[in-house]
PDB file of N, CA, C and O in Angstrom:
ATOM      1  N   UNK Y   1      -4.879 -94.509 -52.802  1.00  0.00           N
ATOM      2  CA  UNK Y   1      -4.405 -94.476 -51.349  1.00  0.00           C
ATOM      3  C   UNK Y   1      -3.945 -96.070 -50.978  1.00  0.00           C
ATOM      4  O   UNK Y   1      -3.075 -96.161 -50.122  1.00  0.00           O
ATOM      5  N   UNK Y   2      -4.533 -96.915 -51.549  1.00  0.00           N
ATOM      6  CA  UNK Y   2      -4.302 -98.317 -51.229  1.00  0.00           C
ATOM      7  C   UNK Y   2      -2.805 -98.723 -51.722  1.00  0.00           C
ATOM      8  O   UNK Y   2      -2.020 -99.440 -51.098  1.00  0.00           O
ATOM      9  N   UNK Y   3      -2.332 -98.017 -52.741  1.00  0.00           N
ATOM     10  CA  UNK Y   3      -1.048 -98.238 -53.389  1.00  0.00           C
ATOM     11  C   UNK Y   3       0.006 -97.682 -52.398  1.00  0.00           C
ATOM     12  O   UNK Y   3       1.036 -98.387 -52.167  1.00  0.00           O
ATOM     13  N   UNK Y   4      -0.224 -96.542 -51.697  1.00  0.00           N
ATOM     14  CA  UNK Y   4       0.670 -95.864 -50.884  1.00  0.00           C
ATOM     15  C   UNK Y   4       0.895 -96.825 -49.533  1.00  0.00           C
ATOM     16  O   UNK Y   4       1.858 -97.112 -49.134  1.00  0.00           O
ATOM     17  N   UNK Y   5      -0.371 -97.317 -49.050  1.00  0.00           N
ATOM     18  CA  UNK Y   5      -0.334 -98.159 -47.857  1.00  0.00           C
ATOM     19  C   UNK Y   5       0.271 -99.470 -48.048  1.00  0.00           C
ATOM     20  O   UNK Y   5       1.136 -99.849 -47.263  1.00  0.00           O
ATOM     21  N   UNK Y   6       0.130 -99.940 -49.271  1.00  0.00           N
ATOM     22  CA  UNK Y   6       0.957-101.169 -49.666  1.00  0.00           C
ATOM     23  C   UNK Y   6       2.355-101.037 -49.745  1.00  0.00           C
ATOM     24  O   UNK Y   6       3.175-101.716 -49.320  1.00  0.00           O
ATOM     25  N   UNK Y   7       2.799 -99.945 -50.379  1.00  0.00           N
ATOM     26  CA  UNK Y   7       4.217 -99.628 -50.554  1.00  0.00           C
ATOM     27  C   UNK Y   7       4.811 -99.419 -49.226  1.00  0.00           C
ATOM     28  O   UNK Y   7       5.941 -99.927 -48.880  1.00  0.00           O
ATOM     29  N   UNK Y   8       4.308 -98.657 -48.250  1.00  0.00           N
ATOM     30  CA  UNK Y   8       4.789 -98.575 -46.850  1.00  0.00           C
ATOM     31  C   UNK Y   8       4.850 -99.852 -46.185  1.00  0.00           C
ATOM     32  O   UNK Y   8       5.888-100.046 -45.508  1.00  0.00           O
ATOM     33  N   UNK Y   9       3.782-100.703 -46.231  1.00  0.00           N
ATOM     34  CA  UNK Y   9       3.763-101.968 -45.557  1.00  0.00           C
ATOM     35  C   UNK Y   9       4.915-102.813 -46.171  1.00  0.00           C
ATOM     36  O   UNK Y   9       5.715-103.466 -45.371  1.00  0.00           O
ATOM     37  N   UNK Y  10       5.200-102.806 -47.502  1.00  0.00           N
ATOM     38  CA  UNK Y  10       6.148-103.583 -48.140  1.00  0.00           C
ATOM     39  C   UNK Y  10       7.591-103.234 -47.744  1.00  0.00           C
ATOM     40  O   UNK Y  10       8.629-103.915 -47.553  1.00  0.00           O
ATOM     41  N   UNK Y  11       7.681-101.766 -47.458  1.00  0.00           N
ATOM     42  CA  UNK Y  11       8.934-101.215 -47.150  1.00  0.00           C
ATOM     43  C   UNK Y  11       9.329-101.686 -45.742  1.00  0.00           C
ATOM     44  O   UNK Y  11      10.501-101.977 -45.490  1.00  0.00           O
ATOM     45  N   UNK Y  12       8.428-101.649 -44.953  1.00  0.00           N
ATOM     46  CA  UNK Y  12       8.654-101.997 -43.487  1.00  0.00           C
ATOM     47  C   UNK Y  12       8.985-103.467 -43.418  1.00  0.00           C
ATOM     48  O   UNK Y  12       9.908-103.880 -42.642  1.00  0.00           O
ATOM     49  N   UNK Y  13       8.390-104.281 -44.208  1.00  0.00           N
ATOM     50  CA  UNK Y  13       8.668-105.659 -44.241  1.00  0.00           C
ATOM     51  C   UNK Y  13      10.101-105.983 -44.841  1.00  0.00           C
ATOM     52  O   UNK Y  13      10.791-106.848 -44.259  1.00  0.00           O
ATOM     53  N   UNK Y  14      10.431-105.164 -45.808  1.00  0.00           N
ATOM     54  CA  UNK Y  14      11.807-105.330 -46.336  1.00  0.00           C
ATOM     55  C   UNK Y  14      12.862-104.937 -45.224  1.00  0.00           C
ATOM     56  O   UNK Y  14      13.829-105.593 -45.016  1.00  0.00           O
ATOM     57  N   UNK Y  15      12.577-103.908 -44.498  1.00  0.00           N
ATOM     58  CA  UNK Y  15      13.573-103.527 -43.482  1.00  0.00           C
ATOM     59  C   UNK Y  15      13.582-104.605 -42.383  1.00  0.00           C
ATOM     60  O   UNK Y  15      14.660-104.770 -41.891  1.00  0.00           O
ATOM     61  N   UNK Y  16      12.522-105.178 -42.103  1.00  0.00           N
ATOM     62  CA  UNK Y  16      12.567-106.127 -40.960  1.00  0.00           C
ATOM     63  C   UNK Y  16      13.189-107.492 -41.376  1.00  0.00           C
ATOM     64  O   UNK Y  16      13.920-108.156 -40.654  1.00  0.00           O
ATOM     65  N   UNK Y  17      12.941-107.989 -42.597  1.00  0.00           N
ATOM     66  CA  UNK Y  17      13.461-109.262 -43.022  1.00  0.00           C
ATOM     67  C   UNK Y  17      14.722-109.284 -43.811  1.00  0.00           C
ATOM     68  O   UNK Y  17      15.293-110.290 -43.875  1.00  0.00           O
ATOM     69  N   UNK Y  18      14.958-108.261 -44.614  1.00  0.00           N
ATOM     70  CA  UNK Y  18      16.102-108.385 -45.578  1.00  0.00           C
ATOM     71  C   UNK Y  18      17.315-107.435 -45.254  1.00  0.00           C
ATOM     72  O   UNK Y  18      18.311-107.537 -45.954  1.00  0.00           O
ATOM     73  N   UNK Y  19      17.199-106.691 -44.401  1.00  0.00           N
ATOM     74  CA  UNK Y  19      18.321-105.627 -43.981  1.00  0.00           C
ATOM     75  C   UNK Y  19      19.072-106.242 -42.878  1.00  0.00           C
ATOM     76  O   UNK Y  19      18.584-106.763 -41.915  1.00  0.00           O
ATOM     77  N   UNK Y  20      20.438-106.318 -42.975  1.00  0.00           N
ATOM     78  CA  UNK Y  20      21.259-106.764 -41.978  1.00  0.00           C
ATOM     79  C   UNK Y  20      21.669-105.478 -41.116  1.00  0.00           C
ATOM     80  O   UNK Y  20      22.358-104.741 -41.518  1.00  0.00           O
ATOM     81  N   UNK Y  21      21.210-105.586 -39.868  1.00  0.00           N
ATOM     82  CA  UNK Y  21      21.358-104.375 -39.013  1.00  0.00           C
ATOM     83  C   UNK Y  21      22.715-104.658 -38.160  1.00  0.00           C
ATOM     84  O   UNK Y  21      22.956-105.790 -37.663  1.00  0.00           O
ATOM     85  N   UNK Y  22      23.421-103.555 -37.954  1.00  0.00           N
ATOM     86  CA  UNK Y  22      24.615-103.794 -37.145  1.00  0.00           C
ATOM     87  C   UNK Y  22      24.226-104.072 -35.691  1.00  0.00           C
ATOM     88  O   UNK Y  22      23.281-103.696 -35.228  1.00  0.00           O
ATOM     89  N   UNK Y  23      25.333-104.638 -34.981  1.00  0.00           N
ATOM     90  CA  UNK Y  23      25.200-104.783 -33.554  1.00  0.00           C
ATOM     91  C   UNK Y  23      25.347-103.511 -32.872  1.00  0.00           C
ATOM     92  O   UNK Y  23      25.971-102.502 -33.293  1.00  0.00           O
ATOM     93  N   UNK Y  24      24.811-103.415 -31.541  1.00  0.00           N
ATOM     94  CA  UNK Y  24      25.034-102.229 -30.722  1.00  0.00           C
ATOM     95  C   UNK Y  24      26.546-101.856 -30.652  1.00  0.00           C
ATOM     96  O   UNK Y  24      26.813-100.670 -30.600  1.00  0.00           O
ATOM     97  N   UNK Y  25      27.269-102.887 -30.494  1.00  0.00           N
ATOM     98  CA  UNK Y  25      28.754-102.541 -30.301  1.00  0.00           C
ATOM     99  C   UNK Y  25      29.368-102.017 -31.551  1.00  0.00           C
ATOM    100  O   UNK Y  25      30.154-101.086 -31.372  1.00  0.00           O
ATOM    101  N   UNK Y  26      28.950-102.424 -32.612  1.00  0.00           N
ATOM    102  CA  UNK Y  26      29.448-101.892 -33.874  1.00  0.00           C
ATOM    103  C   UNK Y  26      28.801-100.393 -34.112  1.00  0.00           C
ATOM    104  O   UNK Y  26      29.721 -99.678 -34.462  1.00  0.00           O
ATOM    105  N   UNK Y  27      27.632-100.141 -33.678  1.00  0.00           N
ATOM    106  CA  UNK Y  27      27.138 -98.773 -33.825  1.00  0.00           C
ATOM    107  C   UNK Y  27      27.890 -97.935 -32.927  1.00  0.00           C
ATOM    108  O   UNK Y  27      28.254 -96.761 -33.347  1.00  0.00           O
ATOM    109  N   UNK Y  28      28.054 -98.303 -31.661  1.00  0.00           N
ATOM    110  CA  UNK Y  28      28.969 -97.437 -30.851  1.00  0.00           C
ATOM    111  C   UNK Y  28      30.329 -97.243 -31.334  1.00  0.00           C
ATOM    112  O   UNK Y  28      30.744 -96.072 -31.367  1.00  0.00           O
ATOM    113  N   UNK Y  29      31.027 -98.257 -31.802  1.00  0.00           N
ATOM    114  CA  UNK Y  29      32.421 -98.095 -32.287  1.00  0.00           C
ATOM    115  C   UNK Y  29      32.396 -97.095 -33.532  1.00  0.00           C
ATOM    116  O   UNK Y  29      33.231 -96.263 -33.630  1.00  0.00           O
ATOM    117  N   UNK Y  30      31.459 -97.233 -34.367  1.00  0.00           N
ATOM    118  CA  UNK Y  30      31.479 -96.483 -35.607  1.00  0.00           C
ATOM    119  C   UNK Y  30      31.004 -95.000 -35.319  1.00  0.00           C
ATOM    120  O   UNK Y  30      31.546 -94.032 -35.885  1.00  0.00           O
ATOM    121  N   UNK Y  31      30.238 -94.820 -34.362  1.00  0.00           N
ATOM    122  CA  UNK Y  31      29.803 -93.546 -33.874  1.00  0.00           C
ATOM    123  C   UNK Y  31      30.999 -92.814 -33.373  1.00  0.00           C
ATOM    124  O   UNK Y  31      31.214 -91.535 -33.718  1.00  0.00           O
ATOM    125  N   UNK Y  32      31.844 -93.452 -32.652  1.00  0.00           N
ATOM    126  CA  UNK Y  32      33.034 -92.777 -32.043  1.00  0.00           C
ATOM    127  C   UNK Y  32      33.989 -92.495 -33.197  1.00  0.00           C
ATOM    128  O   UNK Y  32      34.506 -91.353 -33.196  1.00  0.00           O
ATOM    129  N   UNK Y  33      34.206 -93.318 -34.079  1.00  0.00           N
ATOM    130  CA  UNK Y  33      35.000 -93.041 -35.302  1.00  0.00           C
ATOM    131  C   UNK Y  33      34.619 -91.903 -36.062  1.00  0.00           C
ATOM    132  O   UNK Y  33      35.345 -90.905 -36.373  1.00  0.00           O
ATOM    133  N   UNK Y  34      33.319 -91.834 -36.347  1.00  0.00           N
ATOM    134  CA  UNK Y  34      32.740 -90.661 -37.151  1.00  0.00           C
ATOM    135  C   UNK Y  34      32.821 -89.411 -36.270  1.00  0.00           C
ATOM    136  O   UNK Y  34      33.250 -88.288 -36.764  1.00  0.00           O
ATOM    137  N   UNK Y  35      32.705 -89.360 -35.019  1.00  0.00           N
ATOM    138  CA  UNK Y  35      32.905 -88.084 -34.071  1.00  0.00           C
ATOM    139  C   UNK Y  35      34.207 -87.626 -34.153  1.00  0.00           C
ATOM    140  O   UNK Y  35      34.617 -86.522 -34.193  1.00  0.00           O
ATOM    141  N   UNK Y  36      35.288 -88.574 -34.054  1.00  0.00           N
ATOM    142  CA  UNK Y  36      36.680 -88.313 -34.054  1.00  0.00           C
ATOM    143  C   UNK Y  36      36.986 -87.574 -35.471  1.00  0.00           C
ATOM    144  O   UNK Y  36      37.686 -86.572 -35.460  1.00  0.00           O
ATOM    145  N   UNK Y  37      36.633 -88.298 -36.471  1.00  0.00           N
ATOM    146  CA  UNK Y  37      36.786 -87.690 -37.878  1.00  0.00           C
ATOM    147  C   UNK Y  37      36.200 -86.364 -38.088  1.00  0.00           C
ATOM    148  O   UNK Y  37      36.779 -85.506 -38.696  1.00  0.00           O
ATOM    149  N   UNK Y  38      35.063 -86.114 -37.455  1.00  0.00           N
ATOM    150  CA  UNK Y  38      34.280 -85.044 -37.608  1.00  0.00           C
ATOM    151  C   UNK Y  38      35.132 -83.819 -36.855  1.00  0.00           C
ATOM    152  O   UNK Y  38      35.201 -82.725 -37.399  1.00  0.00           O
ATOM    153  N   UNK Y  39      35.576 -84.158 -35.735  1.00  0.00           N
ATOM    154  CA  UNK Y  39      36.327 -83.250 -34.976  1.00  0.00           C
ATOM    155  C   UNK Y  39      37.799 -82.818 -35.796  1.00  0.00           C
ATOM    156  O   UNK Y  39      38.206 -81.579 -35.973  1.00  0.00           O
ATOM    157  N   UNK Y  40      38.421 -83.839 -36.308  1.00  0.00           N
ATOM    158  CA  UNK Y  40      39.615 -83.646 -36.994  1.00  0.00           C
ATOM    159  C   UNK Y  40      39.366 -82.836 -38.341  1.00  0.00           C
ATOM    160  O   UNK Y  40      40.201 -81.894 -38.564  1.00  0.00           O
ATOM    161  N   UNK Y  41      38.245 -83.130 -39.056  1.00  0.00           N
ATOM    162  CA  UNK Y  41      37.972 -82.362 -40.294  1.00  0.00           C
ATOM    163  C   UNK Y  41      37.532 -80.885 -39.823  1.00  0.00           C
ATOM    164  O   UNK Y  41      37.947 -79.966 -40.668  1.00  0.00           O
ATOM    165  N   UNK Y  42      36.952 -80.631 -38.732  1.00  0.00           N
ATOM    166  CA  UNK Y  42      36.525 -79.436 -38.305  1.00  0.00           C
ATOM    167  C   UNK Y  42      37.778 -78.526 -37.921  1.00  0.00           C
ATOM    168  O   UNK Y  42      38.023 -77.325 -38.366  1.00  0.00           O
ATOM    169  N   UNK Y  43      38.747 -79.180 -37.273  1.00  0.00           N
ATOM    170  CA  UNK Y  43      40.129 -78.493 -37.018  1.00  0.00           C
ATOM    171  C   UNK Y  43      40.828 -78.111 -38.170  1.00  0.00           C
ATOM    172  O   UNK Y  43      41.437 -77.169 -38.297  1.00  0.00           O
ATOM    173  N   UNK Y  44      40.903 -79.054 -39.206  1.00  0.00           N
ATOM    174  CA  UNK Y  44      41.622 -78.892 -40.403  1.00  0.00           C
ATOM    175  C   UNK Y  44      40.878 -77.752 -41.233  1.00  0.00           C
ATOM    176  O   UNK Y  44      41.651 -76.851 -41.748  1.00  0.00           O
ATOM    177  N   UNK Y  45      39.506 -77.792 -41.227  1.00  0.00           N
ATOM    178  CA  UNK Y  45      38.916 -76.594 -41.909  1.00  0.00           C
ATOM    179  C   UNK Y  45      39.288 -75.295 -41.256  1.00  0.00           C
ATOM    180  O   UNK Y  45      39.427 -74.235 -41.847  1.00  0.00           O
ATOM    181  N   UNK Y  46      39.087 -75.253 -39.933  1.00  0.00           N
ATOM    182  CA  UNK Y  46      39.495 -74.042 -39.189  1.00  0.00           C
ATOM    183  C   UNK Y  46      40.904 -73.567 -39.534  1.00  0.00           C
ATOM    184  O   UNK Y  46      41.091 -72.506 -39.777  1.00  0.00           O
ATOM    185  N   UNK Y  47      41.852 -74.467 -39.413  1.00  0.00           N
ATOM    186  CA  UNK Y  47      43.233 -74.215 -39.685  1.00  0.00           C
ATOM    187  C   UNK Y  47      43.434 -73.685 -41.137  1.00  0.00           C
ATOM    188  O   UNK Y  47      44.078 -72.535 -41.213  1.00  0.00           O
ATOM    189  N   UNK Y  48      42.723 -74.195 -42.113  1.00  0.00           N
ATOM    190  CA  UNK Y  48      42.920 -73.685 -43.531  1.00  0.00           C
ATOM    191  C   UNK Y  48      42.288 -72.326 -43.685  1.00  0.00           C
ATOM    192  O   UNK Y  48      42.926 -71.509 -44.224  1.00  0.00           O
ATOM    193  N   UNK Y  49      41.065 -72.181 -42.937  1.00  0.00           N
ATOM    194  CA  UNK Y  49      40.462 -71.028 -43.082  1.00  0.00           C
ATOM    195  C   UNK Y  49      41.364 -69.747 -42.397  1.00  0.00           C
ATOM    196  O   UNK Y  49      41.477 -68.702 -42.960  1.00  0.00           O
ATOM    197  N   UNK Y  50      42.000 -70.142 -41.206  1.00  0.00           N
ATOM    198  CA  UNK Y  50      42.737 -69.171 -40.680  1.00  0.00           C
ATOM    199  C   UNK Y  50      44.011 -68.803 -41.455  1.00  0.00           C
ATOM    200  O   UNK Y  50      44.370 -67.590 -41.474  1.00  0.00           O
ATOM    201  N   UNK Y  51      44.723 -69.807 -42.044  1.00  0.00           N
ATOM    202  CA  UNK Y  51      45.885 -69.471 -42.881  1.00  0.00           C
ATOM    203  C   UNK Y  51      45.394 -68.659 -44.103  1.00  0.00           C
ATOM    204  O   UNK Y  51      46.102 -67.604 -44.391  1.00  0.00           O
ATOM    205  N   UNK Y  52      44.386 -69.014 -44.808  1.00  0.00           N
ATOM    206  CA  UNK Y  52      43.938 -68.165 -45.937  1.00  0.00           C
ATOM    207  C   UNK Y  52      43.519 -66.792 -45.474  1.00  0.00           C
ATOM    208  O   UNK Y  52      43.755 -65.818 -46.330  1.00  0.00           O
ATOM    209  N   UNK Y  53      42.739 -66.772 -44.279  1.00  0.00           N
ATOM    210  CA  UNK Y  53      42.390 -65.408 -43.841  1.00  0.00           C
ATOM    211  C   UNK Y  53      43.507 -64.469 -43.675  1.00  0.00           C
ATOM    212  O   UNK Y  53      43.531 -63.274 -44.065  1.00  0.00           O
ATOM    213  N   UNK Y  54      44.682 -65.022 -43.002  1.00  0.00           N
ATOM    214  CA  UNK Y  54      45.805 -64.177 -42.755  1.00  0.00           C
ATOM    215  C   UNK Y  54      46.591 -63.917 -44.116  1.00  0.00           C
ATOM    216  O   UNK Y  54      47.032 -62.794 -44.322  1.00  0.00           O
ATOM    217  N   UNK Y  55      46.672 -64.866 -45.041  1.00  0.00           N
ATOM    218  CA  UNK Y  55      47.180 -64.666 -46.392  1.00  0.00           C
ATOM    219  C   UNK Y  55      46.462 -63.402 -47.087  1.00  0.00           C
ATOM    220  O   UNK Y  55      47.109 -62.617 -47.678  1.00  0.00           O
ATOM    221  N   UNK Y  56      45.276 -63.527 -47.092  1.00  0.00           N
ATOM    222  CA  UNK Y  56      44.483 -62.520 -47.755  1.00  0.00           C
ATOM    223  C   UNK Y  56      44.547 -61.194 -47.099  1.00  0.00           C
ATOM    224  O   UNK Y  56      44.646 -60.185 -47.820  1.00  0.00           O
ATOM    225  N   UNK Y  57      44.445 -61.114 -45.741  1.00  0.00           N
ATOM    226  CA  UNK Y  57      44.691 -59.778 -45.140  1.00  0.00           C
ATOM    227  C   UNK Y  57      46.083 -59.345 -45.275  1.00  0.00           C
ATOM    228  O   UNK Y  57      46.364 -57.965 -45.549  1.00  0.00           O
ATOM    229  N   UNK Y  58      47.094 -60.146 -45.400  1.00  0.00           N
ATOM    230  CA  UNK Y  58      48.499 -59.610 -45.736  1.00  0.00           C
ATOM    231  C   UNK Y  58      48.687 -59.128 -47.209  1.00  0.00           C
ATOM    232  O   UNK Y  58      49.182 -58.198 -47.231  1.00  0.00           O
ATOM    233  N   UNK Y  59      47.875 -59.921 -48.048  1.00  0.00           N
ATOM    234  CA  UNK Y  59      48.021 -59.421 -49.504  1.00  0.00           C
ATOM    235  C   UNK Y  59      47.252 -58.049 -49.509  1.00  0.00           C
ATOM    236  O   UNK Y  59      47.762 -57.165 -50.274  1.00  0.00           O
ATOM    237  N   UNK Y  60      46.127 -57.733 -48.933  1.00  0.00           N
ATOM    238  CA  UNK Y  60      45.589 -56.553 -49.015  1.00  0.00           C
ATOM    239  C   UNK Y  60      46.291 -55.464 -48.297  1.00  0.00           C
ATOM    240  O   UNK Y  60      46.378 -54.288 -48.674  1.00  0.00           O
ATOM    241  N   UNK Y  61      46.928 -55.811 -47.178  1.00  0.00           N
ATOM    242  CA  UNK Y  61      47.842 -54.759 -46.510  1.00  0.00           C
ATOM    243  C   UNK Y  61      48.987 -54.427 -47.406  1.00  0.00           C
ATOM    244  O   UNK Y  61      49.377 -53.325 -47.470  1.00  0.00           O
ATOM    245  N   UNK Y  62      49.492 -55.492 -48.005  1.00  0.00           N
ATOM    246  CA  UNK Y  62      50.646 -55.202 -49.019  1.00  0.00           C
ATOM    247  C   UNK Y  62      50.143 -54.185 -50.238  1.00  0.00           C
ATOM    248  O   UNK Y  62      51.001 -53.401 -50.481  1.00  0.00           O
ATOM    249  N   UNK Y  63      49.086 -54.507 -50.555  1.00  0.00           N
ATOM    250  CA  UNK Y  63      48.515 -53.672 -51.778  1.00  0.00           C
ATOM    251  C   UNK Y  63      48.244 -52.398 -51.315  1.00  0.00           C
ATOM    252  O   UNK Y  63      48.515 -51.245 -52.001  1.00  0.00           O
ATOM    253  N   UNK Y  64      47.682 -52.071 -50.113  1.00  0.00           N
ATOM    254  CA  UNK Y  64      47.503 -50.789 -49.443  1.00  0.00           C
ATOM    255  C   UNK Y  64      48.911 -50.002 -49.496  1.00  0.00           C
ATOM    256  O   UNK Y  64      48.712 -48.821 -49.538  1.00  0.00           O
ATOM    257  N   UNK Y  65      49.776 -50.735 -49.173  1.00  0.00           N
ATOM    258  CA  UNK Y  65      51.147 -50.158 -49.122  1.00  0.00           C
ATOM    259  C   UNK Y  65      51.503 -49.457 -47.947  1.00  0.00           C
ATOM    260  O   UNK Y  65      52.236 -48.670 -47.637  1.00  0.00           O
TER     261      UNK Y  65
END
């Protein structure tokens, strides 16, 4: 149990002293960029899904004859 406590203590010390944390302004800017790209990616996925769905439906309607 002492090893686990020591490991956690050293991990927190590492986070406090050796990690360079971004400024609040950077965090806000990067969060907005991630949100915008997430929306763009979701719209692209929706568009591709719609196109393939219509193509597959058209193919099966063509096969049905």
